[in-house]
Amino acid sequence: MPARPVPTVPDRPLEGRVALVTGGARGLGAAYVRALHAAGAAVVVADVLHDEGAALAADLGDRARSVRLDVTDEAGWAAAVEATVEAFGGLDVLVNNAGIANSAPIEHYSTAKWDAVIAVNLTGTFLGCRTVVPVMRAAGGGSIVNVSSVEGLRGGERLHGYVASKFGVRGLTKSLAVELGRDGVRVNSVHPGLVRTEMTTRIDTDAVPIPIGRAAVPDDVAGAVVFLASDASAYLTGTELVVDGGLTAGV
Ligand SMILES: NC(=O)c1ccc[n+]([C@@H]2O[C@H](COP(=O)([O-])OP(=O)(O)OC[C@H]3O[C@@H](n4cnc5c(N)ncnc54)[C@H](O)[C@@H]3O)[C@@H](O)[C@H]2O)c1
């Protein structure tokens, strides 16, 4: 019997695919945008920071566009997805990355703080998924990558709304995975650890014990997103991919 060929990952596993990344203008989102583009995808940068998003798309050249999108805005979502399909003919990959963080001891954690972080991190992710599913289903499939956090796996002092939102993203990912598997729409979550971005500038990263010995940079997480977006992960749905340098390995 001839040997079964060993599966290989092509150099550009996303050639011909179309991806939209929320919060893609800077930080982790910008690293995802660059990595997806390098993997062959056409990419739409969707962010409230429109100038930064437009500059990134211009830097990448063809196969890149930017749209102004506040992920809490239902009508904005419909327009962003429509613009993507119009520009590139479809939408195969959605990365729900836009996020904010806030913190306070529970007695001082205001309802406004709670509402803000749930609106962007959890409701924004829900709206994105709900808007793209009909497009992906009609095309016979797609991949949704929801950005949670290690704070979606464990508690974090004073991070009440953030932790709740990231556990919510993890749970939403699983309910969608169960519902959409037969439609070829895969839904997975990524759980970064401590990454050096605008969000973490006030954290003393050296004080955090990370088995790999350093905090992450955004590119450390981008490979996981490309993997989940591509056919290399064709049998993964509802999975939690933890990219934390071992931060939670001993928990
Ligand atoms: N930095 C970390 O250590 C870390 C760890 C785990 C998870 N995360 C998650 O990764 C994601 C990206 O975080 P980051 O560290 O790159 O932060 P960042 O602040 O550098 O980037 C966040 C991006 O989201 C955009 N954004 C915020 N609110 C938005 C909205 N309403 N609509 C559209 N865009 C909006 C911002 O403009 C920005 O471009 C977030 O979901 C965050 O929770 C970060």
PDB file of C-alpha atoms and ligand atoms in Angstrom:
ATOM      1  CA  MET A   1       0.000   0.000   0.000  1.00  0.00           C
ATOM      2  CA  PRO A   2       1.495   3.392  -0.936  1.00  0.00           C
ATOM      3  CA  ALA A   3       2.506   5.585   2.001  1.00  0.00           C
ATOM      4  CA  ARG A   4      -0.080   8.178   2.868  1.00  0.00           C
ATOM      5  CA  PRO A   5       1.282  11.653   2.007  1.00  0.00           C
ATOM      6  CA  VAL A   6       2.292  13.672   5.048  1.00  0.00           C
ATOM      7  CA  PRO A   7       0.005  16.732   5.286  1.00  0.00           C
ATOM      8  CA  THR A   8       1.934  19.944   4.768  1.00  0.00           C
ATOM      9  CA  VAL A   9       1.031  23.561   5.407  1.00  0.00           C
ATOM     10  CA  PRO A  10       1.377  25.699   2.272  1.00  0.00           C
ATOM     11  CA  ASP A  11       3.523  28.871   2.425  1.00  0.00           C
ATOM     12  CA  ARG A  12       0.462  31.033   1.920  1.00  0.00           C
ATOM     13  CA  PRO A  13      -2.347  29.070   3.550  1.00  0.00           C
ATOM     14  CA  LEU A  14      -4.846  31.924   3.188  1.00  0.00           C
ATOM     15  CA  GLU A  15      -4.326  32.647  -0.511  1.00  0.00           C
ATOM     16  CA  GLY A  16      -7.679  33.713  -1.968  1.00  0.00           C
ATOM     17  CA  ARG A  17      -9.332  34.153   1.436  1.00  0.00           C
ATOM     18  CA  VAL A  18     -10.783  37.376   2.847  1.00  0.00           C
ATOM     19  CA  ALA A  19     -10.348  38.361   6.504  1.00  0.00           C
ATOM     20  CA  LEU A  20     -11.712  41.155   8.682  1.00  0.00           C
ATOM     21  CA  VAL A  21      -9.890  42.052  11.914  1.00  0.00           C
ATOM     22  CA  THR A  22     -11.587  44.282  14.491  1.00  0.00           C
ATOM     23  CA  GLY A  23      -9.308  46.499  16.533  1.00  0.00           C
ATOM     24  CA  GLY A  24      -6.825  45.909  13.727  1.00  0.00           C
ATOM     25  CA  ALA A  25      -5.248  49.361  13.743  1.00  0.00           C
ATOM     26  CA  ARG A  26      -2.658  48.720  16.446  1.00  0.00           C
ATOM     27  CA  GLY A  27      -1.349  46.275  19.026  1.00  0.00           C
ATOM     28  CA  LEU A  28      -2.262  42.624  18.692  1.00  0.00           C
ATOM     29  CA  GLY A  29      -4.842  43.363  15.994  1.00  0.00           C
ATOM     30  CA  ALA A  30      -2.249  45.000  13.734  1.00  0.00           C
ATOM     31  CA  ALA A  31       0.010  41.951  14.134  1.00  0.00           C
ATOM     32  CA  TYR A  32      -2.924  39.713  13.111  1.00  0.00           C
ATOM     33  CA  VAL A  33      -3.599  41.934  10.092  1.00  0.00           C
ATOM     34  CA  ARG A  34       0.034  41.738   8.922  1.00  0.00           C
ATOM     35  CA  ALA A  35       0.276  37.990   9.509  1.00  0.00           C
ATOM     36  CA  LEU A  36      -3.005  37.182   7.732  1.00  0.00           C
ATOM     37  CA  HIS A  37      -1.945  39.384   4.814  1.00  0.00           C
ATOM     38  CA  ALA A  38       1.478  37.715   4.641  1.00  0.00           C
ATOM     39  CA  ALA A  39      -0.329  34.359   4.598  1.00  0.00           C
ATOM     40  CA  GLY A  40      -2.074  35.453   1.391  1.00  0.00           C
ATOM     41  CA  ALA A  41      -5.404  36.827   2.617  1.00  0.00           C
ATOM     42  CA  ALA A  42      -7.057  40.058   1.596  1.00  0.00           C
ATOM     43  CA  VAL A  43      -7.553  41.909   4.870  1.00  0.00           C
ATOM     44  CA  VAL A  44      -9.929  44.574   6.143  1.00  0.00           C
ATOM     45  CA  VAL A  45      -8.765  46.594   9.160  1.00  0.00           C
ATOM     46  CA  ALA A  46     -11.850  47.575  11.178  1.00  0.00           C
ATOM     47  CA  ASP A  47     -11.306  50.002  14.040  1.00  0.00           C
ATOM     48  CA  VAL A  48     -12.502  53.192  15.682  1.00  0.00           C
ATOM     49  CA  LEU A  49      -8.945  54.499  15.138  1.00  0.00           C
ATOM     50  CA  HIS A  50      -9.561  55.153  11.492  1.00  0.00           C
ATOM     51  CA  ASP A  51      -6.373  57.061  10.633  1.00  0.00           C
ATOM     52  CA  GLU A  52      -4.156  54.344  12.087  1.00  0.00           C
ATOM     53  CA  GLY A  53      -6.195  51.646  10.344  1.00  0.00           C
ATOM     54  CA  ALA A  54      -6.016  53.466   7.017  1.00  0.00           C
ATOM     55  CA  ALA A  55      -2.244  53.927   7.385  1.00  0.00           C
ATOM     56  CA  LEU A  56      -1.766  50.214   8.035  1.00  0.00           C
ATOM     57  CA  ALA A  57      -3.925  49.244   5.056  1.00  0.00           C
ATOM     58  CA  ALA A  58      -2.035  51.708   2.823  1.00  0.00           C
ATOM     59  CA  ASP A  59       1.275  50.248   4.002  1.00  0.00           C
ATOM     60  CA  LEU A  60       0.144  46.743   3.036  1.00  0.00           C
ATOM     61  CA  GLY A  61      -1.013  47.943  -0.396  1.00  0.00           C
ATOM     62  CA  ASP A  62      -3.405  45.947  -2.507  1.00  0.00           C
ATOM     63  CA  ARG A  63      -5.414  43.230  -0.742  1.00  0.00           C
ATOM     64  CA  ALA A  64      -5.893  45.593   2.219  1.00  0.00           C
ATOM     65  CA  ARG A  65      -8.612  48.086   3.130  1.00  0.00           C
ATOM     66  CA  SER A  66      -9.752  49.869   6.230  1.00  0.00           C
ATOM     67  CA  VAL A  67     -13.213  50.666   7.537  1.00  0.00           C
ATOM     68  CA  ARG A  68     -14.241  52.749  10.506  1.00  0.00           C
ATOM     69  CA  LEU A  69     -16.128  50.426  12.835  1.00  0.00           C
ATOM     70  CA  ASP A  70     -17.263  50.687  16.420  1.00  0.00           C
ATOM     71  CA  VAL A  71     -17.954  47.044  17.256  1.00  0.00           C
ATOM     72  CA  THR A  72     -20.850  48.005  19.541  1.00  0.00           C
ATOM     73  CA  ASP A  73     -22.737  49.505  16.585  1.00  0.00           C
ATOM     74  CA  GLU A  74     -25.084  47.019  14.881  1.00  0.00           C
ATOM     75  CA  ALA A  75     -25.585  49.141  11.770  1.00  0.00           C
ATOM     76  CA  GLY A  76     -21.834  49.704  11.564  1.00  0.00           C
ATOM     77  CA  TRP A  77     -21.288  45.946  11.482  1.00  0.00           C
ATOM     78  CA  ALA A  78     -23.689  45.484   8.579  1.00  0.00           C
ATOM     79  CA  ALA A  79     -21.924  48.260   6.647  1.00  0.00           C
ATOM     80  CA  ALA A  80     -18.421  46.886   7.365  1.00  0.00           C
ATOM     81  CA  VAL A  81     -19.324  43.379   6.219  1.00  0.00           C
ATOM     82  CA  GLU A  82     -21.057  44.740   3.129  1.00  0.00           C
ATOM     83  CA  ALA A  83     -18.000  46.871   2.279  1.00  0.00           C
ATOM     84  CA  THR A  84     -15.742  43.831   2.710  1.00  0.00           C
ATOM     85  CA  VAL A  85     -17.828  41.637   0.424  1.00  0.00           C
ATOM     86  CA  GLU A  86     -18.032  44.442  -2.132  1.00  0.00           C
ATOM     87  CA  ALA A  87     -14.258  45.031  -2.080  1.00  0.00           C
ATOM     88  CA  PHE A  88     -13.051  41.426  -2.075  1.00  0.00           C
ATOM     89  CA  GLY A  89     -16.013  39.236  -3.048  1.00  0.00           C
ATOM     90  CA  GLY A  90     -16.582  37.443   0.260  1.00  0.00           C
ATOM     91  CA  LEU A  91     -15.633  37.098   3.912  1.00  0.00           C
ATOM     92  CA  ASP A  92     -13.983  33.864   5.049  1.00  0.00           C
ATOM     93  CA  VAL A  93     -12.280  34.852   8.297  1.00  0.00           C
ATOM     94  CA  LEU A  94     -13.454  37.111  11.129  1.00  0.00           C
ATOM     95  CA  VAL A  95     -11.073  37.958  13.971  1.00  0.00           C
ATOM     96  CA  ASN A  96     -13.001  39.560  16.838  1.00  0.00           C
ATOM     97  CA  ASN A  97     -10.034  41.257  18.513  1.00  0.00           C
ATOM     98  CA  ALA A  98     -11.248  44.756  19.481  1.00  0.00           C
ATOM     99  CA  GLY A  99     -11.141  45.112  23.224  1.00  0.00           C
ATOM    100  CA  ILE A 100     -10.760  47.446  26.163  1.00  0.00           C
ATOM    101  CA  ALA A 101      -9.802  46.869  29.784  1.00  0.00           C
ATOM    102  CA  ASN A 102     -10.546  48.635  33.051  1.00  0.00           C
ATOM    103  CA  SER A 103     -10.148  47.805  36.691  1.00  0.00           C
ATOM    104  CA  ALA A 104     -11.130  48.820  40.221  1.00  0.00           C
ATOM    105  CA  PRO A 105     -11.757  47.151  43.566  1.00  0.00           C
ATOM    106  CA  ILE A 106     -15.288  45.789  43.511  1.00  0.00           C
ATOM    107  CA  GLU A 107     -16.797  48.505  45.757  1.00  0.00           C
ATOM    108  CA  HIS A 108     -15.517  51.127  43.330  1.00  0.00           C
ATOM    109  CA  TYR A 109     -16.215  49.237  40.126  1.00  0.00           C
ATOM    110  CA  SER A 110     -18.895  51.445  38.578  1.00  0.00           C
ATOM    111  CA  THR A 111     -21.769  50.289  36.428  1.00  0.00           C
ATOM    112  CA  ALA A 112     -20.372  52.511  33.673  1.00  0.00           C
ATOM    113  CA  LYS A 113     -17.067  50.605  33.756  1.00  0.00           C
ATOM    114  CA  TRP A 114     -18.909  47.285  33.695  1.00  0.00           C
ATOM    115  CA  ASP A 115     -21.182  48.321  30.795  1.00  0.00           C
ATOM    116  CA  ALA A 116     -18.288  49.715  28.735  1.00  0.00           C
ATOM    117  CA  VAL A 117     -16.135  46.605  28.867  1.00  0.00           C
ATOM    118  CA  ILE A 118     -19.037  44.186  28.341  1.00  0.00           C
ATOM    119  CA  ALA A 119     -20.276  46.266  25.387  1.00  0.00           C
ATOM    120  CA  VAL A 120     -16.993  46.248  23.474  1.00  0.00           C
ATOM    121  CA  ASN A 121     -15.492  42.885  24.416  1.00  0.00           C
ATOM    122  CA  LEU A 122     -18.578  40.681  24.609  1.00  0.00           C
ATOM    123  CA  THR A 123     -21.474  42.376  22.809  1.00  0.00           C
ATOM    124  CA  GLY A 124     -19.080  43.531  20.056  1.00  0.00           C
ATOM    125  CA  THR A 125     -17.955  39.941  19.527  1.00  0.00           C
ATOM    126  CA  PHE A 126     -21.549  38.695  19.530  1.00  0.00           C
ATOM    127  CA  LEU A 127     -22.585  41.303  16.942  1.00  0.00           C
ATOM    128  CA  GLY A 128     -19.629  40.428  14.717  1.00  0.00           C
ATOM    129  CA  CYS A 129     -20.439  36.741  14.794  1.00  0.00           C
ATOM    130  CA  ARG A 130     -24.133  37.318  14.162  1.00  0.00           C
ATOM    131  CA  THR A 131     -23.414  39.580  11.194  1.00  0.00           C
ATOM    132  CA  VAL A 132     -20.911  37.324   9.394  1.00  0.00           C
ATOM    133  CA  VAL A 133     -22.586  33.956   9.910  1.00  0.00           C
ATOM    134  CA  PRO A 134     -25.107  34.309   7.035  1.00  0.00           C
ATOM    135  CA  VAL A 135     -22.287  35.315   4.662  1.00  0.00           C
ATOM    136  CA  MET A 136     -20.081  32.399   5.730  1.00  0.00           C
ATOM    137  CA  ARG A 137     -22.942  29.898   5.708  1.00  0.00           C
ATOM    138  CA  ALA A 138     -23.940  30.936   2.189  1.00  0.00           C
ATOM    139  CA  ALA A 139     -20.333  30.483   1.051  1.00  0.00           C
ATOM    140  CA  GLY A 140     -20.183  26.988   2.564  1.00  0.00           C
ATOM    141  CA  GLY A 141     -17.999  27.836   5.529  1.00  0.00           C
ATOM    142  CA  GLY A 142     -15.590  30.135   7.289  1.00  0.00           C
ATOM    143  CA  SER A 143     -13.502  30.612  10.392  1.00  0.00           C
ATOM    144  CA  ILE A 144     -14.262  32.914  13.320  1.00  0.00           C
ATOM    145  CA  VAL A 145     -11.454  33.594  15.775  1.00  0.00           C
ATOM    146  CA  ASN A 146     -12.615  35.221  19.003  1.00  0.00           C
ATOM    147  CA  VAL A 147      -9.933  36.858  21.109  1.00  0.00           C
ATOM    148  CA  SER A 148     -10.409  36.022  24.770  1.00  0.00           C
ATOM    149  CA  SER A 149      -7.516  36.071  27.244  1.00  0.00           C
ATOM    150  CA  VAL A 150      -5.992  34.053  30.047  1.00  0.00           C
ATOM    151  CA  GLU A 151      -8.468  36.210  31.990  1.00  0.00           C
ATOM    152  CA  GLY A 152     -11.139  34.120  30.241  1.00  0.00           C
ATOM    153  CA  LEU A 153      -9.740  31.066  32.011  1.00  0.00           C
ATOM    154  CA  ARG A 154      -9.124  32.330  35.549  1.00  0.00           C
ATOM    155  CA  GLY A 155      -9.843  35.313  37.778  1.00  0.00           C
ATOM    156  CA  GLY A 156      -7.893  38.552  37.859  1.00  0.00           C
ATOM    157  CA  GLU A 157      -7.916  40.907  40.810  1.00  0.00           C
ATOM    158  CA  ARG A 158      -9.920  44.126  40.170  1.00  0.00           C
ATOM    159  CA  LEU A 159     -10.591  43.098  36.549  1.00  0.00           C
ATOM    160  CA  HIS A 160     -14.230  42.178  37.170  1.00  0.00           C
ATOM    161  CA  GLY A 161     -15.879  43.297  33.935  1.00  0.00           C
ATOM    162  CA  TYR A 162     -12.865  42.321  31.831  1.00  0.00           C
ATOM    163  CA  VAL A 163     -12.776  38.797  33.263  1.00  0.00           C
ATOM    164  CA  ALA A 164     -16.547  38.415  32.863  1.00  0.00           C
ATOM    165  CA  SER A 165     -16.346  39.611  29.251  1.00  0.00           C
ATOM    166  CA  LYS A 166     -13.512  37.217  28.394  1.00  0.00           C
ATOM    167  CA  PHE A 167     -15.245  34.227  30.046  1.00  0.00           C
ATOM    168  CA  GLY A 168     -18.295  35.323  28.038  1.00  0.00           C
ATOM    169  CA  VAL A 169     -16.334  35.320  24.789  1.00  0.00           C
ATOM    170  CA  ARG A 170     -15.103  31.806  25.587  1.00  0.00           C
ATOM    171  CA  GLY A 171     -18.664  30.606  26.237  1.00  0.00           C
ATOM    172  CA  LEU A 172     -20.148  32.319  23.197  1.00  0.00           C
ATOM    173  CA  THR A 173     -17.434  30.675  21.093  1.00  0.00           C
ATOM    174  CA  LYS A 174     -18.572  27.256  22.248  1.00  0.00           C
ATOM    175  CA  SER A 175     -22.296  27.817  21.690  1.00  0.00           C
ATOM    176  CA  LEU A 176     -21.538  29.016  18.160  1.00  0.00           C
ATOM    177  CA  ALA A 177     -19.204  26.080  17.507  1.00  0.00           C
ATOM    178  CA  VAL A 178     -21.956  23.662  18.465  1.00  0.00           C
ATOM    179  CA  GLU A 179     -24.540  25.440  16.320  1.00  0.00           C
ATOM    180  CA  LEU A 180     -22.444  26.045  13.211  1.00  0.00           C
ATOM    181  CA  GLY A 181     -20.258  22.947  12.851  1.00  0.00           C
ATOM    182  CA  ARG A 182     -22.431  21.356  10.190  1.00  0.00           C
ATOM    183  CA  ASP A 183     -22.422  24.590   8.190  1.00  0.00           C
ATOM    184  CA  GLY A 184     -18.626  24.481   7.915  1.00  0.00           C
ATOM    185  CA  VAL A 185     -18.278  27.594  10.090  1.00  0.00           C
ATOM    186  CA  ARG A 186     -15.588  26.973  12.716  1.00  0.00           C
ATOM    187  CA  VAL A 187     -15.438  29.138  15.826  1.00  0.00           C
ATOM    188  CA  ASN A 188     -12.451  29.067  18.172  1.00  0.00           C
ATOM    189  CA  SER A 189     -11.033  31.279  20.908  1.00  0.00           C
ATOM    190  CA  VAL A 190      -7.480  32.503  21.423  1.00  0.00           C
ATOM    191  CA  HIS A 191      -6.250  33.215  24.947  1.00  0.00           C
ATOM    192  CA  PRO A 192      -3.166  35.439  24.960  1.00  0.00           C
ATOM    193  CA  GLY A 193      -1.211  35.852  28.183  1.00  0.00           C
ATOM    194  CA  LEU A 194       0.629  39.073  28.936  1.00  0.00           C
ATOM    195  CA  VAL A 195       1.469  40.953  25.744  1.00  0.00           C
ATOM    196  CA  ARG A 196       3.306  44.277  25.480  1.00  0.00           C
ATOM    197  CA  THR A 197       0.780  46.711  23.938  1.00  0.00           C
ATOM    198  CA  GLU A 198      -0.927  50.003  24.801  1.00  0.00           C
ATOM    199  CA  MET A 199      -3.293  47.999  26.993  1.00  0.00           C
ATOM    200  CA  THR A 200      -0.526  46.771  29.291  1.00  0.00           C
ATOM    201  CA  THR A 201       1.851  49.753  29.452  1.00  0.00           C
ATOM    202  CA  ARG A 202       1.130  50.232  33.160  1.00  0.00           C
ATOM    203  CA  ILE A 203       1.879  46.610  34.066  1.00  0.00           C
ATOM    204  CA  ASP A 204       5.380  45.759  35.283  1.00  0.00           C
ATOM    205  CA  THR A 205       5.764  42.780  32.956  1.00  0.00           C
ATOM    206  CA  ASP A 206       9.048  41.722  34.579  1.00  0.00           C
ATOM    207  CA  ALA A 207       7.190  41.157  37.851  1.00  0.00           C
ATOM    208  CA  VAL A 208       4.924  38.517  36.274  1.00  0.00           C
ATOM    209  CA  PRO A 209       6.351  34.975  36.485  1.00  0.00           C
ATOM    210  CA  ILE A 210       6.134  33.615  32.945  1.00  0.00           C
ATOM    211  CA  PRO A 211       7.728  30.192  32.334  1.00  0.00           C
ATOM    212  CA  ILE A 212       9.084  31.227  28.921  1.00  0.00           C
ATOM    213  CA  GLY A 213      10.856  34.072  30.714  1.00  0.00           C
ATOM    214  CA  ARG A 214       9.404  37.158  29.055  1.00  0.00           C
ATOM    215  CA  ALA A 215       6.160  38.885  28.196  1.00  0.00           C
ATOM    216  CA  ALA A 216       4.883  38.325  24.661  1.00  0.00           C
ATOM    217  CA  VAL A 217       5.095  40.749  21.771  1.00  0.00           C
ATOM    218  CA  PRO A 218       2.081  40.832  19.405  1.00  0.00           C
ATOM    219  CA  ASP A 219       3.832  38.695  16.767  1.00  0.00           C
ATOM    220  CA  ASP A 220       4.075  35.872  19.319  1.00  0.00           C
ATOM    221  CA  VAL A 221       0.294  35.463  19.124  1.00  0.00           C
ATOM    222  CA  ALA A 222      -0.219  36.022  15.382  1.00  0.00           C
ATOM    223  CA  GLY A 223       0.758  32.482  14.307  1.00  0.00           C
ATOM    224  CA  ALA A 224      -2.073  31.032  16.394  1.00  0.00           C
ATOM    225  CA  VAL A 225      -4.595  33.285  14.650  1.00  0.00           C
ATOM    226  CA  VAL A 226      -3.306  32.376  11.168  1.00  0.00           C
ATOM    227  CA  PHE A 227      -3.471  28.693  12.146  1.00  0.00           C
ATOM    228  CA  LEU A 228      -7.084  28.959  13.338  1.00  0.00           C
ATOM    229  CA  ALA A 229      -8.009  30.957  10.225  1.00  0.00           C
ATOM    230  CA  SER A 230      -6.527  28.378   7.853  1.00  0.00           C
ATOM    231  CA  ASP A 231      -7.404  24.850   6.757  1.00  0.00           C
ATOM    232  CA  ALA A 232      -4.521  23.553   8.893  1.00  0.00           C
ATOM    233  CA  SER A 233      -7.056  23.727  11.732  1.00  0.00           C
ATOM    234  CA  ALA A 234      -9.941  22.281   9.685  1.00  0.00           C
ATOM    235  CA  TYR A 235     -11.012  19.871  12.450  1.00  0.00           C
ATOM    236  CA  LEU A 236     -10.810  22.437  15.265  1.00  0.00           C
ATOM    237  CA  THR A 237     -13.939  24.138  16.463  1.00  0.00           C
ATOM    238  CA  GLY A 238     -14.882  25.251  19.969  1.00  0.00           C
ATOM    239  CA  THR A 239     -11.207  25.019  20.934  1.00  0.00           C
ATOM    240  CA  GLU A 240      -9.407  27.285  23.394  1.00  0.00           C
ATOM    241  CA  LEU A 241      -5.926  28.033  22.083  1.00  0.00           C
ATOM    242  CA  VAL A 242      -3.833  29.385  24.955  1.00  0.00           C
ATOM    243  CA  VAL A 243      -0.828  31.467  23.856  1.00  0.00           C
ATOM    244  CA  ASP A 244       0.676  32.557  27.158  1.00  0.00           C
ATOM    245  CA  GLY A 245       4.276  31.415  27.406  1.00  0.00           C
ATOM    246  CA  GLY A 246       3.160  28.936  30.051  1.00  0.00           C
ATOM    247  CA  LEU A 247       1.611  31.581  32.333  1.00  0.00           C
ATOM    248  CA  THR A 248      -1.369  29.356  33.187  1.00  0.00           C
ATOM    249  CA  ALA A 249       0.431  26.028  32.785  1.00  0.00           C
ATOM    250  CA  GLY A 250       0.949  25.666  36.508  1.00  0.00           C
ATOM    251  CA  VAL A 251      -2.528  26.774  37.499  1.00  0.00           C
TER     252      VAL A 251
HETATM  253  N1  LIG B   1      -2.231  42.979  25.726  1.00  0.00           N
HETATM  254  C1  LIG B   1      -2.481  41.876  26.406  1.00  0.00           C
HETATM  255  O1  LIG B   1      -1.706  41.472  27.308  1.00  0.00           O
HETATM  256  C2  LIG B   1      -3.701  41.043  26.099  1.00  0.00           C
HETATM  257  C3  LIG B   1      -3.795  39.776  26.683  1.00  0.00           C
HETATM  258  C4  LIG B   1      -4.905  38.982  26.416  1.00  0.00           C
HETATM  259  C5  LIG B   1      -5.891  39.441  25.564  1.00  0.00           C
HETATM  260  N2  LIG B   1      -5.781  40.683  25.006  1.00  0.00           N
HETATM  261  C6  LIG B   1      -6.861  41.095  24.121  1.00  0.00           C
HETATM  262  O2  LIG B   1      -6.336  41.354  22.828  1.00  0.00           O
HETATM  263  C7  LIG B   1      -7.146  42.330  22.171  1.00  0.00           C
HETATM  264  C8  LIG B   1      -6.257  43.457  21.639  1.00  0.00           C
HETATM  265  O3  LIG B   1      -5.654  44.106  22.735  1.00  0.00           O
HETATM  266  P1  LIG B   1      -4.314  44.982  22.630  1.00  0.00           P
HETATM  267  O4  LIG B   1      -3.474  44.579  23.774  1.00  0.00           O
HETATM  268  O5  LIG B   1      -3.770  44.917  21.243  1.00  0.00           O
HETATM  269  O6  LIG B   1      -4.908  46.429  22.980  1.00  0.00           O
HETATM  270  P2  LIG B   1      -4.815  47.834  22.211  1.00  0.00           P
HETATM  271  O7  LIG B   1      -5.474  48.790  23.133  1.00  0.00           O
HETATM  272  O8  LIG B   1      -3.428  48.104  21.755  1.00  0.00           O
HETATM  273  O9  LIG B   1      -5.699  47.604  20.912  1.00  0.00           O
HETATM  274  C9  LIG B   1      -7.082  47.503  20.962  1.00  0.00           C
HETATM  275  C10 LIG B   1      -7.644  47.945  19.642  1.00  0.00           C
HETATM  276  O10 LIG B   1      -9.073  47.817  19.695  1.00  0.00           O
HETATM  277  C11 LIG B   1      -9.638  49.011  19.203  1.00  0.00           C
HETATM  278  N3  LIG B   1     -10.964  49.212  19.777  1.00  0.00           N
HETATM  279  C12 LIG B   1     -11.276  49.526  21.060  1.00  0.00           C
HETATM  280  N4  LIG B   1     -12.588  49.701  21.190  1.00  0.00           N
HETATM  281  C13 LIG B   1     -13.137  49.507  19.959  1.00  0.00           C
HETATM  282  C14 LIG B   1     -14.446  49.543  19.450  1.00  0.00           C
HETATM  283  N5  LIG B   1     -15.509  49.857  20.227  1.00  0.00           N
HETATM  284  N6  LIG B   1     -14.638  49.272  18.134  1.00  0.00           N
HETATM  285  C15 LIG B   1     -13.600  49.001  17.340  1.00  0.00           C
HETATM  286  N7  LIG B   1     -12.326  48.964  17.755  1.00  0.00           N
HETATM  287  C16 LIG B   1     -12.105  49.210  19.056  1.00  0.00           C
HETATM  288  C17 LIG B   1      -8.663  50.111  19.610  1.00  0.00           C
HETATM  289  O11 LIG B   1      -8.860  51.287  18.856  1.00  0.00           O
HETATM  290  C18 LIG B   1      -7.334  49.415  19.342  1.00  0.00           C
HETATM  291  O12 LIG B   1      -6.918  49.574  18.008  1.00  0.00           O
HETATM  292  C19 LIG B   1      -8.175  42.783  23.202  1.00  0.00           C
HETATM  293  O13 LIG B   1      -9.386  42.059  23.010  1.00  0.00           O
HETATM  294  C20 LIG B   1      -7.541  42.374  24.519  1.00  0.00           C
HETATM  295  O14 LIG B   1      -8.503  42.199  25.527  1.00  0.00           O
HETATM  296  C21 LIG B   1      -4.708  41.483  25.241  1.00  0.00           C
END
